[in-house]
Tab-separated table of C-alpha atoms and ligand atoms in Angstrom:
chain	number	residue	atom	x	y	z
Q	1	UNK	CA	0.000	0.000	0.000
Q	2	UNK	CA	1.446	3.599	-1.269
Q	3	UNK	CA	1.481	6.348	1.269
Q	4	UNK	CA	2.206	9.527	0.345
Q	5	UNK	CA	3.831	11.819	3.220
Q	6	UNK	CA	3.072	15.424	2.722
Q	7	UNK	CA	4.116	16.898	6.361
Q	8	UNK	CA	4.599	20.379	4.787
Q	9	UNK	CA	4.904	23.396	7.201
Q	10	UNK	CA	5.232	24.910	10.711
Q	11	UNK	CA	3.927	21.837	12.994
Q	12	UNK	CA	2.699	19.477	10.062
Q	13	UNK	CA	6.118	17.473	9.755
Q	14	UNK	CA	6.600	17.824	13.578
Q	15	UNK	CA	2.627	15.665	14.262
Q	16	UNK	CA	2.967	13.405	11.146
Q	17	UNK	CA	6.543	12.104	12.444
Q	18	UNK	CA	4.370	10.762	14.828
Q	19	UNK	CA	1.318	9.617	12.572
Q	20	UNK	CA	4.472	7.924	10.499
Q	21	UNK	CA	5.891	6.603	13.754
Q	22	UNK	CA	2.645	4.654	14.864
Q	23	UNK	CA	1.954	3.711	11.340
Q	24	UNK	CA	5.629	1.783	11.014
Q	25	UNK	CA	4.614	0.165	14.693
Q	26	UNK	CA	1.395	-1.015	13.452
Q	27	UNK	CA	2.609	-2.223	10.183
Q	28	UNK	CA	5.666	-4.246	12.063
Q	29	UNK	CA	6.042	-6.959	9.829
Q	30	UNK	CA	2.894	-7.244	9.016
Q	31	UNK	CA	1.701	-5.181	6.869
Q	32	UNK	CA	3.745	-3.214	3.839
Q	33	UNK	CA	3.269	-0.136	4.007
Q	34	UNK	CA	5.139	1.991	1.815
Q	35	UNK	CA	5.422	5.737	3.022
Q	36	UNK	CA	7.369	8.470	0.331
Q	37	UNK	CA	7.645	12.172	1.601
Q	38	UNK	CA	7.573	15.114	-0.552
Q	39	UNK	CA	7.244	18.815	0.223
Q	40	UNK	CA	3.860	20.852	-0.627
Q	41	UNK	CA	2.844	24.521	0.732
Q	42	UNK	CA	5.893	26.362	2.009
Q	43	UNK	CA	8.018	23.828	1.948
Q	44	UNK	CA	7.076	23.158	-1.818
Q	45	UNK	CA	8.074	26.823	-2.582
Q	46	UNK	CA	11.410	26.489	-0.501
Q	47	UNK	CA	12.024	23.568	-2.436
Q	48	UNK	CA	11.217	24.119	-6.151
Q	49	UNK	CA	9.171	27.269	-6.541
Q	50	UNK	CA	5.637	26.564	-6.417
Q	51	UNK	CA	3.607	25.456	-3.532
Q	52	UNK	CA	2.618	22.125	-5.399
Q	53	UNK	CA	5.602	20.792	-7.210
Q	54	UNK	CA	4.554	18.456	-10.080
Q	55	UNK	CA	6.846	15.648	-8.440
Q	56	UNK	CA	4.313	16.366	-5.477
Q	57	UNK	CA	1.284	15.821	-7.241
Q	58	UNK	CA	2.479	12.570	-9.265
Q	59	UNK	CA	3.154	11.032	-6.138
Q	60	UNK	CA	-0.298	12.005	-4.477
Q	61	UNK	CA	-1.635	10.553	-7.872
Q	62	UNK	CA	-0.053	7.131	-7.615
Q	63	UNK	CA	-0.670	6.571	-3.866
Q	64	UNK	CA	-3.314	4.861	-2.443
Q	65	UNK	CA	-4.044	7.480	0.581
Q	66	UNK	CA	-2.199	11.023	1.052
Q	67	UNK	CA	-1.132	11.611	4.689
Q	68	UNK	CA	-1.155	15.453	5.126
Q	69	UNK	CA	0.410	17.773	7.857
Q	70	UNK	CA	-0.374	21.251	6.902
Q	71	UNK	CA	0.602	24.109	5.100
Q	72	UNK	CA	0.828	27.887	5.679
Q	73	UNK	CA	4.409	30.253	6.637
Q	74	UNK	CA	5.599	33.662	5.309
Q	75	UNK	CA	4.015	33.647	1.987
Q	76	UNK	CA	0.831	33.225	3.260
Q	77	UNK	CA	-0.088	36.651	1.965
Q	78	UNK	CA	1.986	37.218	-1.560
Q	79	UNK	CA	-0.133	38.977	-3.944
Q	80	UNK	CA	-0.533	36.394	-6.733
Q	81	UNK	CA	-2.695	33.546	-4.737
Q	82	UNK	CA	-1.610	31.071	-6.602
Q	83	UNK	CA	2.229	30.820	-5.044
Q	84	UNK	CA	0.818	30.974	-1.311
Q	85	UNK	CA	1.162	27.753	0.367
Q	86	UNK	CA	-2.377	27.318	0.725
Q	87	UNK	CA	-2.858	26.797	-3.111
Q	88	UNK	CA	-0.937	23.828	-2.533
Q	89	UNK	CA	-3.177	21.920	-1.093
Q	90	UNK	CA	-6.405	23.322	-3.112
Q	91	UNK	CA	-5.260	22.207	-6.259
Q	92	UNK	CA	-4.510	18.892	-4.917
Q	93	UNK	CA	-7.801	18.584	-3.220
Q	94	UNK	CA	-8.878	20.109	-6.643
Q	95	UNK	CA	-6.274	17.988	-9.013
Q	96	UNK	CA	-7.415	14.385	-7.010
Q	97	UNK	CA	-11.199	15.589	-7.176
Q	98	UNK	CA	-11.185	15.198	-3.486
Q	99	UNK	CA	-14.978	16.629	-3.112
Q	100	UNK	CA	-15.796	15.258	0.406
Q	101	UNK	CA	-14.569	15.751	3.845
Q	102	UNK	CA	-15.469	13.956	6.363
Q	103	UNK	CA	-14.834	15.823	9.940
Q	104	UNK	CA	-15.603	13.855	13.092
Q	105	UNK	CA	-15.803	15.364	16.074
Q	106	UNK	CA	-15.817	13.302	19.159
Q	107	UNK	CA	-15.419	14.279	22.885
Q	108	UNK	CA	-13.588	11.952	24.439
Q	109	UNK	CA	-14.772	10.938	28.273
Q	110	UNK	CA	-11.141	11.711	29.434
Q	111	UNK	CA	-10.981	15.119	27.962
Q	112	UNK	CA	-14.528	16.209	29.250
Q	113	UNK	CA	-12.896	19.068	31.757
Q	114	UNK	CA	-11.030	20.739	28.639
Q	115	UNK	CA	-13.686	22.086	26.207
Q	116	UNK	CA	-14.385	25.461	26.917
Q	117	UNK	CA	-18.246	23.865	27.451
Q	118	UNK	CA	-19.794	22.505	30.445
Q	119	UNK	CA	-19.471	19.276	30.479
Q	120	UNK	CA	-23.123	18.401	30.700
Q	121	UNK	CA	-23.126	20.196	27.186
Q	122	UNK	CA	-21.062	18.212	25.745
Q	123	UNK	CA	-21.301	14.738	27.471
Q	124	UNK	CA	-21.728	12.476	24.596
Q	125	UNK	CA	-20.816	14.900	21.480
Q	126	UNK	CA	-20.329	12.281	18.212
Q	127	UNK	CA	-20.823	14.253	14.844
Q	128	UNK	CA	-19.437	13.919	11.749
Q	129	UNK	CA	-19.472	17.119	9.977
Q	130	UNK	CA	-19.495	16.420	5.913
Q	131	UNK	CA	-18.218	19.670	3.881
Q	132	UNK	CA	-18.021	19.887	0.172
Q	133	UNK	CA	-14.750	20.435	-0.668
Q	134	UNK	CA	-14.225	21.352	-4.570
Q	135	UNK	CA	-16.960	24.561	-4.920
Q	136	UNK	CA	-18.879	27.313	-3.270
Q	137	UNK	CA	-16.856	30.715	-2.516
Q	138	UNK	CA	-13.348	29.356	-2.420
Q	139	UNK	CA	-13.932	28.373	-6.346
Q	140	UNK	CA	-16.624	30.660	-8.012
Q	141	UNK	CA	-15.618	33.270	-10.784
Q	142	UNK	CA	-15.953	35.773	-10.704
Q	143	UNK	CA	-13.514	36.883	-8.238
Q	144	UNK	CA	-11.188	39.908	-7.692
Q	145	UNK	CA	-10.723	42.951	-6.088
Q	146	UNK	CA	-11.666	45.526	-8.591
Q	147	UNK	CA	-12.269	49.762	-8.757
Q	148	UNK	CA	-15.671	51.197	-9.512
Q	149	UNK	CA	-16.199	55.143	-9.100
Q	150	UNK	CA	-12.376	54.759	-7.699
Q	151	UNK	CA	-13.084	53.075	-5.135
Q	152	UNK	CA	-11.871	49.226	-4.535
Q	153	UNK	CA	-15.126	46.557	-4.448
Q	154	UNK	CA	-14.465	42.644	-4.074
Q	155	UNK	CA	-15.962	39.656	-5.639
Q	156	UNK	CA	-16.189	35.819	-4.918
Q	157	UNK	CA	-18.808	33.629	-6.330
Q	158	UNK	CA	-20.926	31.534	-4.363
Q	159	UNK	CA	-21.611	28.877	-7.109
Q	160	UNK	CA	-22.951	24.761	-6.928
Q	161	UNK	CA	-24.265	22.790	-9.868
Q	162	UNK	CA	-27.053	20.577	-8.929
Q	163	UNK	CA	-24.557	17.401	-9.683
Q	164	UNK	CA	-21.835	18.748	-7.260
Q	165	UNK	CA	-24.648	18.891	-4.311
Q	166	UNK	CA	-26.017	15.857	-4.944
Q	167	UNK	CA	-22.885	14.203	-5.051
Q	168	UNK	CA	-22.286	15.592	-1.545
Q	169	UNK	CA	-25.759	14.909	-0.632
Q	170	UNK	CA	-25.340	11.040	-1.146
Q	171	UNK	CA	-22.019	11.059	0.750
Q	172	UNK	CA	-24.186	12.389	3.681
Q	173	UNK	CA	-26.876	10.119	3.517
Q	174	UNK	CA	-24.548	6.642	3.196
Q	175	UNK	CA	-22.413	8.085	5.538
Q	176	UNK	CA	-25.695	8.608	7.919
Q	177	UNK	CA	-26.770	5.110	7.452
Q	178	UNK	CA	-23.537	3.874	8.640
Q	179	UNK	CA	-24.199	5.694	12.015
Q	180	UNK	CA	-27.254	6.916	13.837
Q	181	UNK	CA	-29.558	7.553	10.441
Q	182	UNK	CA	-29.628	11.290	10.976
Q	183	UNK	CA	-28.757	13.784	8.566
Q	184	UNK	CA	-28.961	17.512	9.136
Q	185	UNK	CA	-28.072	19.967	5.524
Q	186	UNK	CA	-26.896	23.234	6.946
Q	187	UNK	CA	-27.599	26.007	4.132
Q	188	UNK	CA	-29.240	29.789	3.792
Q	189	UNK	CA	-31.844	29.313	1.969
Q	190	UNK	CA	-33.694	31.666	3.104
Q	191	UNK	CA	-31.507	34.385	1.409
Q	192	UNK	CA	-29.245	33.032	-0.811
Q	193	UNK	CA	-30.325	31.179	-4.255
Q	194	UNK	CA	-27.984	29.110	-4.438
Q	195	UNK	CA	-28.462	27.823	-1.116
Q	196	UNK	CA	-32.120	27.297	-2.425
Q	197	UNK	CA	-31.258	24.812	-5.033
Q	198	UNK	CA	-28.711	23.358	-2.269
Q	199	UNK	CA	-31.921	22.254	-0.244
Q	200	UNK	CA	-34.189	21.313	-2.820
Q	201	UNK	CA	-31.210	18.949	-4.286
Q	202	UNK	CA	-30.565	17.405	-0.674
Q	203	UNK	CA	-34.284	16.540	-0.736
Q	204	UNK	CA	-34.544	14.954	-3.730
Q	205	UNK	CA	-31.284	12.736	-2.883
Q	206	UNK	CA	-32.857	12.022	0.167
Q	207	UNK	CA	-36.183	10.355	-1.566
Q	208	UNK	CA	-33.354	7.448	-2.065
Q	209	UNK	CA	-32.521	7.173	1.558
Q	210	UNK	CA	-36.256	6.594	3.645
Q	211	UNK	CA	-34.203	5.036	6.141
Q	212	UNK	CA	-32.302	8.188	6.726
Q	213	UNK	CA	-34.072	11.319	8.722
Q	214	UNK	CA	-33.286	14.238	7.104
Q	215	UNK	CA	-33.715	17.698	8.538
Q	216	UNK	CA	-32.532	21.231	7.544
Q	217	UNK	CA	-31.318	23.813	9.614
Q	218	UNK	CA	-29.798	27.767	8.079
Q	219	UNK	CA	-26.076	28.066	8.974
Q	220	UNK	CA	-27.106	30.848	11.540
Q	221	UNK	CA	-29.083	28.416	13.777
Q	222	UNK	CA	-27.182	25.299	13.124
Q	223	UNK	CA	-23.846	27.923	14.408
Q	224	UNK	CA	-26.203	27.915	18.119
Q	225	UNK	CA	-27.493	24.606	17.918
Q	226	UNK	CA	-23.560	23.082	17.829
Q	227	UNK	CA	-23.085	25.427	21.144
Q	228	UNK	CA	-26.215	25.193	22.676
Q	229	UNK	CA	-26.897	21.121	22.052
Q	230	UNK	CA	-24.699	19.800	20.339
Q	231	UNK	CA	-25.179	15.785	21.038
Q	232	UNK	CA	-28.509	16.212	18.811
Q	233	UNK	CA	-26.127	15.844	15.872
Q	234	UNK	CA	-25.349	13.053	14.037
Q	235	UNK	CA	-24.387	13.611	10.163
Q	236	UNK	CA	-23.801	17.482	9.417
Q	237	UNK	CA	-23.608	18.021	5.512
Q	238	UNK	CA	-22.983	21.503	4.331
Q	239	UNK	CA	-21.110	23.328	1.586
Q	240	UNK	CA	-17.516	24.188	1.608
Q	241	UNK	CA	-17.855	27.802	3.279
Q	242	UNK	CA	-20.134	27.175	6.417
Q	243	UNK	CA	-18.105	23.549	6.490
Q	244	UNK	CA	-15.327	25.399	7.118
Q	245	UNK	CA	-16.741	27.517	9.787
Q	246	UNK	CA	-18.593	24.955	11.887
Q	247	UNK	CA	-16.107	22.423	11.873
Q	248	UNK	CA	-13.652	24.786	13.380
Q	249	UNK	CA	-16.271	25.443	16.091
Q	250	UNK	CA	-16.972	21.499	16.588
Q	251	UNK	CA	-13.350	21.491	17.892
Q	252	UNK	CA	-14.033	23.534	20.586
Q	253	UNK	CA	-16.096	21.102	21.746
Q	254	UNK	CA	-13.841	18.285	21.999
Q	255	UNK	CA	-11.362	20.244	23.612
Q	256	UNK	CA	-8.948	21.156	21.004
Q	257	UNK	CA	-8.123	21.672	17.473
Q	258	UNK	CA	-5.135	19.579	18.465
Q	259	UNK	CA	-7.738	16.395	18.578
Q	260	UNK	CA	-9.512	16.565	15.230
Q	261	UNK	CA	-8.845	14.579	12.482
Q	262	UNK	CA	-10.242	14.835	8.589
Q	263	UNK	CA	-10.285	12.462	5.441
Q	264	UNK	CA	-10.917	14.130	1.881
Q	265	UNK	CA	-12.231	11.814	-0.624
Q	266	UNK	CA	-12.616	11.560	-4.466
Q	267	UNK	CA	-15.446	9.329	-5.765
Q	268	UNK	CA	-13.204	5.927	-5.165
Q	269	UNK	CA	-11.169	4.953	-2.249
Q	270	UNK	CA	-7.582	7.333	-2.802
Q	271	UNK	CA	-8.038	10.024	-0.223
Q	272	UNK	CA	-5.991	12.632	1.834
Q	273	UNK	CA	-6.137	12.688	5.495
Q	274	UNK	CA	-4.989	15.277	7.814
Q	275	UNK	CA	-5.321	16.817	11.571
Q	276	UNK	CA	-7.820	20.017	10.956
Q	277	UNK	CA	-5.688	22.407	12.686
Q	278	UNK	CA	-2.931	24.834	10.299
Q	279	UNK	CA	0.726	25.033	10.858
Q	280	UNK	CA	0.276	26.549	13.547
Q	281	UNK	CA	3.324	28.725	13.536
Q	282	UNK	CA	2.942	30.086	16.602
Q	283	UNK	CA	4.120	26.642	18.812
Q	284	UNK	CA	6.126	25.370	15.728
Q	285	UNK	CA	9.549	23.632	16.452
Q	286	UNK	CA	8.902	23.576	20.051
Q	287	UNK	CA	7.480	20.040	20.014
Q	288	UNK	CA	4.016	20.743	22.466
Q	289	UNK	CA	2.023	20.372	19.393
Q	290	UNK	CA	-0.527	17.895	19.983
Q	291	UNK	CA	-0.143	14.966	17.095
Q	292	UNK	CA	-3.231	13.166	18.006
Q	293	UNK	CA	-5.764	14.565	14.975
Q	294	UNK	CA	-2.943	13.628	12.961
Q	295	UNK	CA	-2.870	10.152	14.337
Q	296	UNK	CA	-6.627	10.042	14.616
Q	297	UNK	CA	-6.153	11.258	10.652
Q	298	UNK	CA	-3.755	7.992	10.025
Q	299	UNK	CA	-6.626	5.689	11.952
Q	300	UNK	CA	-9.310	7.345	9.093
Q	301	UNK	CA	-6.666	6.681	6.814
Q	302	UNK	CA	-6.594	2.641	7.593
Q	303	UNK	CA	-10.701	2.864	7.831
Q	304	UNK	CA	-11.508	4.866	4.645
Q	305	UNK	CA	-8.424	4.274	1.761
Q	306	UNK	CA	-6.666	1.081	3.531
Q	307	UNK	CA	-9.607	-1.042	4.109
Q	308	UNK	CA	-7.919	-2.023	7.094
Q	309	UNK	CA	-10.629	-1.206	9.547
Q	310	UNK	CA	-9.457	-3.510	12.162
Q	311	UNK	CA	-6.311	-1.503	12.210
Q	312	UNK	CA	-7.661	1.328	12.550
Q	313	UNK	CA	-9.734	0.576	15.331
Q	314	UNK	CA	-6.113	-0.320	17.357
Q	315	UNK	CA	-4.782	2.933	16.358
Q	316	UNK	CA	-7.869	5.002	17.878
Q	317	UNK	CA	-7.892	2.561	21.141
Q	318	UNK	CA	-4.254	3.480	21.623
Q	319	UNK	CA	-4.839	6.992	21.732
Q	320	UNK	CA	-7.762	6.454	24.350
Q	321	UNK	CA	-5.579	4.112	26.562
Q	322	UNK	CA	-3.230	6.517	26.557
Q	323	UNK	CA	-5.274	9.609	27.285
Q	324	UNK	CA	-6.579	7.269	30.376
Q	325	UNK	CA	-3.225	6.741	31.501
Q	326	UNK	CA	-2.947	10.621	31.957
Q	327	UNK	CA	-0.622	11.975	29.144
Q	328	UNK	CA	-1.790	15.114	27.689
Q	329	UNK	CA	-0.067	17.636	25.830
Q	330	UNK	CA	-0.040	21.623	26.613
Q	331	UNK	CA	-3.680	22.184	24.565
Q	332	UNK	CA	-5.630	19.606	26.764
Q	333	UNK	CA	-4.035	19.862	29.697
Q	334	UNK	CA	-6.019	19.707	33.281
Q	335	UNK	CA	-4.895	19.668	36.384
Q	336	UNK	CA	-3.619	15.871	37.992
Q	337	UNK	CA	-2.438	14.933	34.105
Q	338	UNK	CA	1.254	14.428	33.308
Q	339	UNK	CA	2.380	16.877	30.813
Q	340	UNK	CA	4.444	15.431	27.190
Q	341	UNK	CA	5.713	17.031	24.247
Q	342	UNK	CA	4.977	15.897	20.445
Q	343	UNK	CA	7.599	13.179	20.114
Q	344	UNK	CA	6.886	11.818	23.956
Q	345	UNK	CA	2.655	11.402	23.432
Q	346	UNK	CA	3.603	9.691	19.757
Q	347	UNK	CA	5.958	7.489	21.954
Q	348	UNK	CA	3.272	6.899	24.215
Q	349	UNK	CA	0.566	5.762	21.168
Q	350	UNK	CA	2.985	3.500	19.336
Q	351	UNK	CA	3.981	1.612	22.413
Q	352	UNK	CA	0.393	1.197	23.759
Q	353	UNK	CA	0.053	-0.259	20.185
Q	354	UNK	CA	2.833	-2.693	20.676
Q	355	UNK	CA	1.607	-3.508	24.351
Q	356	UNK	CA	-2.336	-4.167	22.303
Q	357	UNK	CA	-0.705	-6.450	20.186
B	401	NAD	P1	-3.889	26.945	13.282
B	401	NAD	O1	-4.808	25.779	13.279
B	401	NAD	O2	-2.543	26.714	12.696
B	401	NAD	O3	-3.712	27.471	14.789
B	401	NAD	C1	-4.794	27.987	15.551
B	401	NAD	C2	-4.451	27.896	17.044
B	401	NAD	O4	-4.523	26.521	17.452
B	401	NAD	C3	-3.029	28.355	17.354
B	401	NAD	O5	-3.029	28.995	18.606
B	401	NAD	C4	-2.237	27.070	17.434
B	401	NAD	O6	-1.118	27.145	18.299
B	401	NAD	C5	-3.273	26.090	17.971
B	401	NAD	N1	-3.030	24.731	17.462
B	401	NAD	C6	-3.213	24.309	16.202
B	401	NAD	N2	-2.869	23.024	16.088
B	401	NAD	C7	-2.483	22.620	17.306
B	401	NAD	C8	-1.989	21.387	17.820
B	401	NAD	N3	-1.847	20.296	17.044
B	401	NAD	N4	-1.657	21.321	19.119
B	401	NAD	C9	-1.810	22.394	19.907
B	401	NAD	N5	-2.253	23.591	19.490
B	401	NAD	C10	-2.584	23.713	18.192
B	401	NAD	O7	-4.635	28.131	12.504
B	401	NAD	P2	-4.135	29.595	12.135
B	401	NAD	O8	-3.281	30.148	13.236
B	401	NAD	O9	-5.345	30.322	11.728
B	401	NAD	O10	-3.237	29.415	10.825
B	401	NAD	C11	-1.826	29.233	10.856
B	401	NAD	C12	-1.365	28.845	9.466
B	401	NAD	O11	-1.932	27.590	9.093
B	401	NAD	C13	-1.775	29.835	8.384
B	401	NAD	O12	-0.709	29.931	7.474
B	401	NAD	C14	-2.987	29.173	7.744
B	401	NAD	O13	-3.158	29.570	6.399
B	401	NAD	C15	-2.584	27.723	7.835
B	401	NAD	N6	-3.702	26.753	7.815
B	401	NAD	C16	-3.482	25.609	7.124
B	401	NAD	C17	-4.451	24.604	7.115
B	401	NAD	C18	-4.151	23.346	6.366
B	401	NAD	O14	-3.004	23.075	6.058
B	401	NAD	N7	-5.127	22.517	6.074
B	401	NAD	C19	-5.617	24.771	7.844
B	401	NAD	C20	-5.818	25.942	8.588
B	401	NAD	C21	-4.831	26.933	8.567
């Protein structure tokens, strides 16, 4: 099985050493795994110009699952948007037609004291937050910055084709079925047209799916609903804007950023998995970034691209014996837990693995 290792920038190679170093323990002799590393974002400028070198992209292409750190550093804000690091990983997401991401968010029991929520708020939390991933505002033309009367006036696009929701829609609804049958399409379509034809798409996908209840919420509510109750959600499915937005929110729930994982897949099984959280250049190179969404991104990984659920299920139980043993980095910490670095709580995962097996 190919695995290619995009760590890219600021913490992303520092948390996927980790993912890398529990996959290798898990693989043992077992499993053949074959991991190749290549540079996207910054590191894919530093290295040959462009933020997505075309040796980059071949490999993605040829691989049977991407594992992906993150990208983002100092030219972050160059003028032409195409060289920022960012663009890196659109047109890959873009080039692979990854149009689906799937973004759990899961409290665990042990971390319960470190979400910002009470914890009879979020006792229980187990969503899955689906956001299209190839359209909406990121993608629409027209887009600019322009003058009118001499005075500057931006553009983007909100734009979906009736195939591109409904492609999305039917990724909800399986991915529903597989859990607690509940579906709920975030959208605004009480102002926005676009939005309109979003919900009367998601209904007509969901005439295929009785066994699935579907409901509709407008981003605005759904935004209280995640704070206010957010265990009434099972399967979120929303565009690529609001998916953005919400699943940033979810995080708080669980704790931290430093906890949530994401997959982004293409109509078959090649996807890209990585921890939601940026490069977060603020903690960079001090290894207290917490790898466990990127680990928890290797364990979708094994689930979604591998077929190796089984595996995957170790990897995720590791983390949770661990977390039960008391090891927490910096972002989760709580009082009577023993504080680790990066390298130490990736340590800590790959030997719980080894003690599993
Ligand atoms: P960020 O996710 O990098 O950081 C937000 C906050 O969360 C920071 O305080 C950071 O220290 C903390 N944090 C993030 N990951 C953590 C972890 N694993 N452990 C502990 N704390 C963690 O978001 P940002 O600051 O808005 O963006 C920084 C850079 O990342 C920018 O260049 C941005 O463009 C880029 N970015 C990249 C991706 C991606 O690669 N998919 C996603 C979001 C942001």
């Amino acid at each position: 099985m190919k695995i290619a290792v995009l760590a890219g920038d600021g913490i992303g190679p520092e948390v996927t050493a980790q993912s890398v170093k529990v996959l290798r323990t898990l693989a043992g002799n077992r499993l053949d795994l074959q991991m190749t590393s290549a540079p996207i974002g910054q590191a894919g400028v530093d290295a040959d110009g462009v933020p997505l070198p075309d040796a980059t992209l071949k490999l993605a292409g040829e691989s049977d699952a991407i594992l992906f750190g993150s990208v983002g550093g100092p030219t972050d804000e160059l003028p032409d948007r195409k060289k920022r690091p960012g663009a890196g990983l659109l047109k890959l997401r873009k080039a692979l037609t990854l149009f689906a991401n799937y973004r759990p968010a899961v409290l665990f029991e042990e971390l319960i004291g470190a979400s910002t929520l009470r914890p009879e708020i979020v006792r229980g939390v187990d969503m899955l937050i689906l956001r299209e991933l190839n359209g909406d505002l990121y993608f629409g033309e027209p887009r600019g910055v322009h003058m009118e009367d001499g005075k500057r006036v931006g553009i983007n696009t909100m734009r979906y084709s009736e195939d591109e929701i409904a492609r999305i829609a039917h990724a909800g609804f399986k991915a529903a079925q597989g859990r607690r049958g509940k579906l709920c399409s975030v959208d605004k379509s009480n102002v926005l047209e676009t939005m309109q034809l979003w919900r009367e798409v998601v209904m007509e996908v969901g005439r295929e799916y009785p066994d699935v209840e579907l409901s509709h919420l407008y981003i605005d509510a759904a935004s209280m609903m995640l704070i206010r109750k957010p265990t009434q959600f099972d399967v979120i499915v929303t565009g690529n804007v609001f998916g953005d937005i919400l699943s940033d929110a979810a995080a708080m729930l669980t704790g931290s950023i430093g906890m949530l994982p994401s997959a982004s897949m293409g109509p078959g099984t090649q996807g890209l998995f990585e921890p939601v959280h940026g490069s977060a250049p603020d903690i960079a190179g001090k290894d207290i970034a917490n790898p466990i969404a990127s680990i928890l991104s290797s364990a979708m990984m094994l689930r979604y691209s591998l077929g190796l659920p089984e595996e995957a299920d170790k990897v995720e139980r590791a983390v949770r014996t661990v977390l039960a043993a008391g090891l927490r980095t910096v972002d989760i910490q709580q009082p009577g837990t023993r504080l680790v670095g990066t390298a130490e709580m990736g340590d800590a995962i790959a030997a719980a693995l080894e003690i599993a097996a």
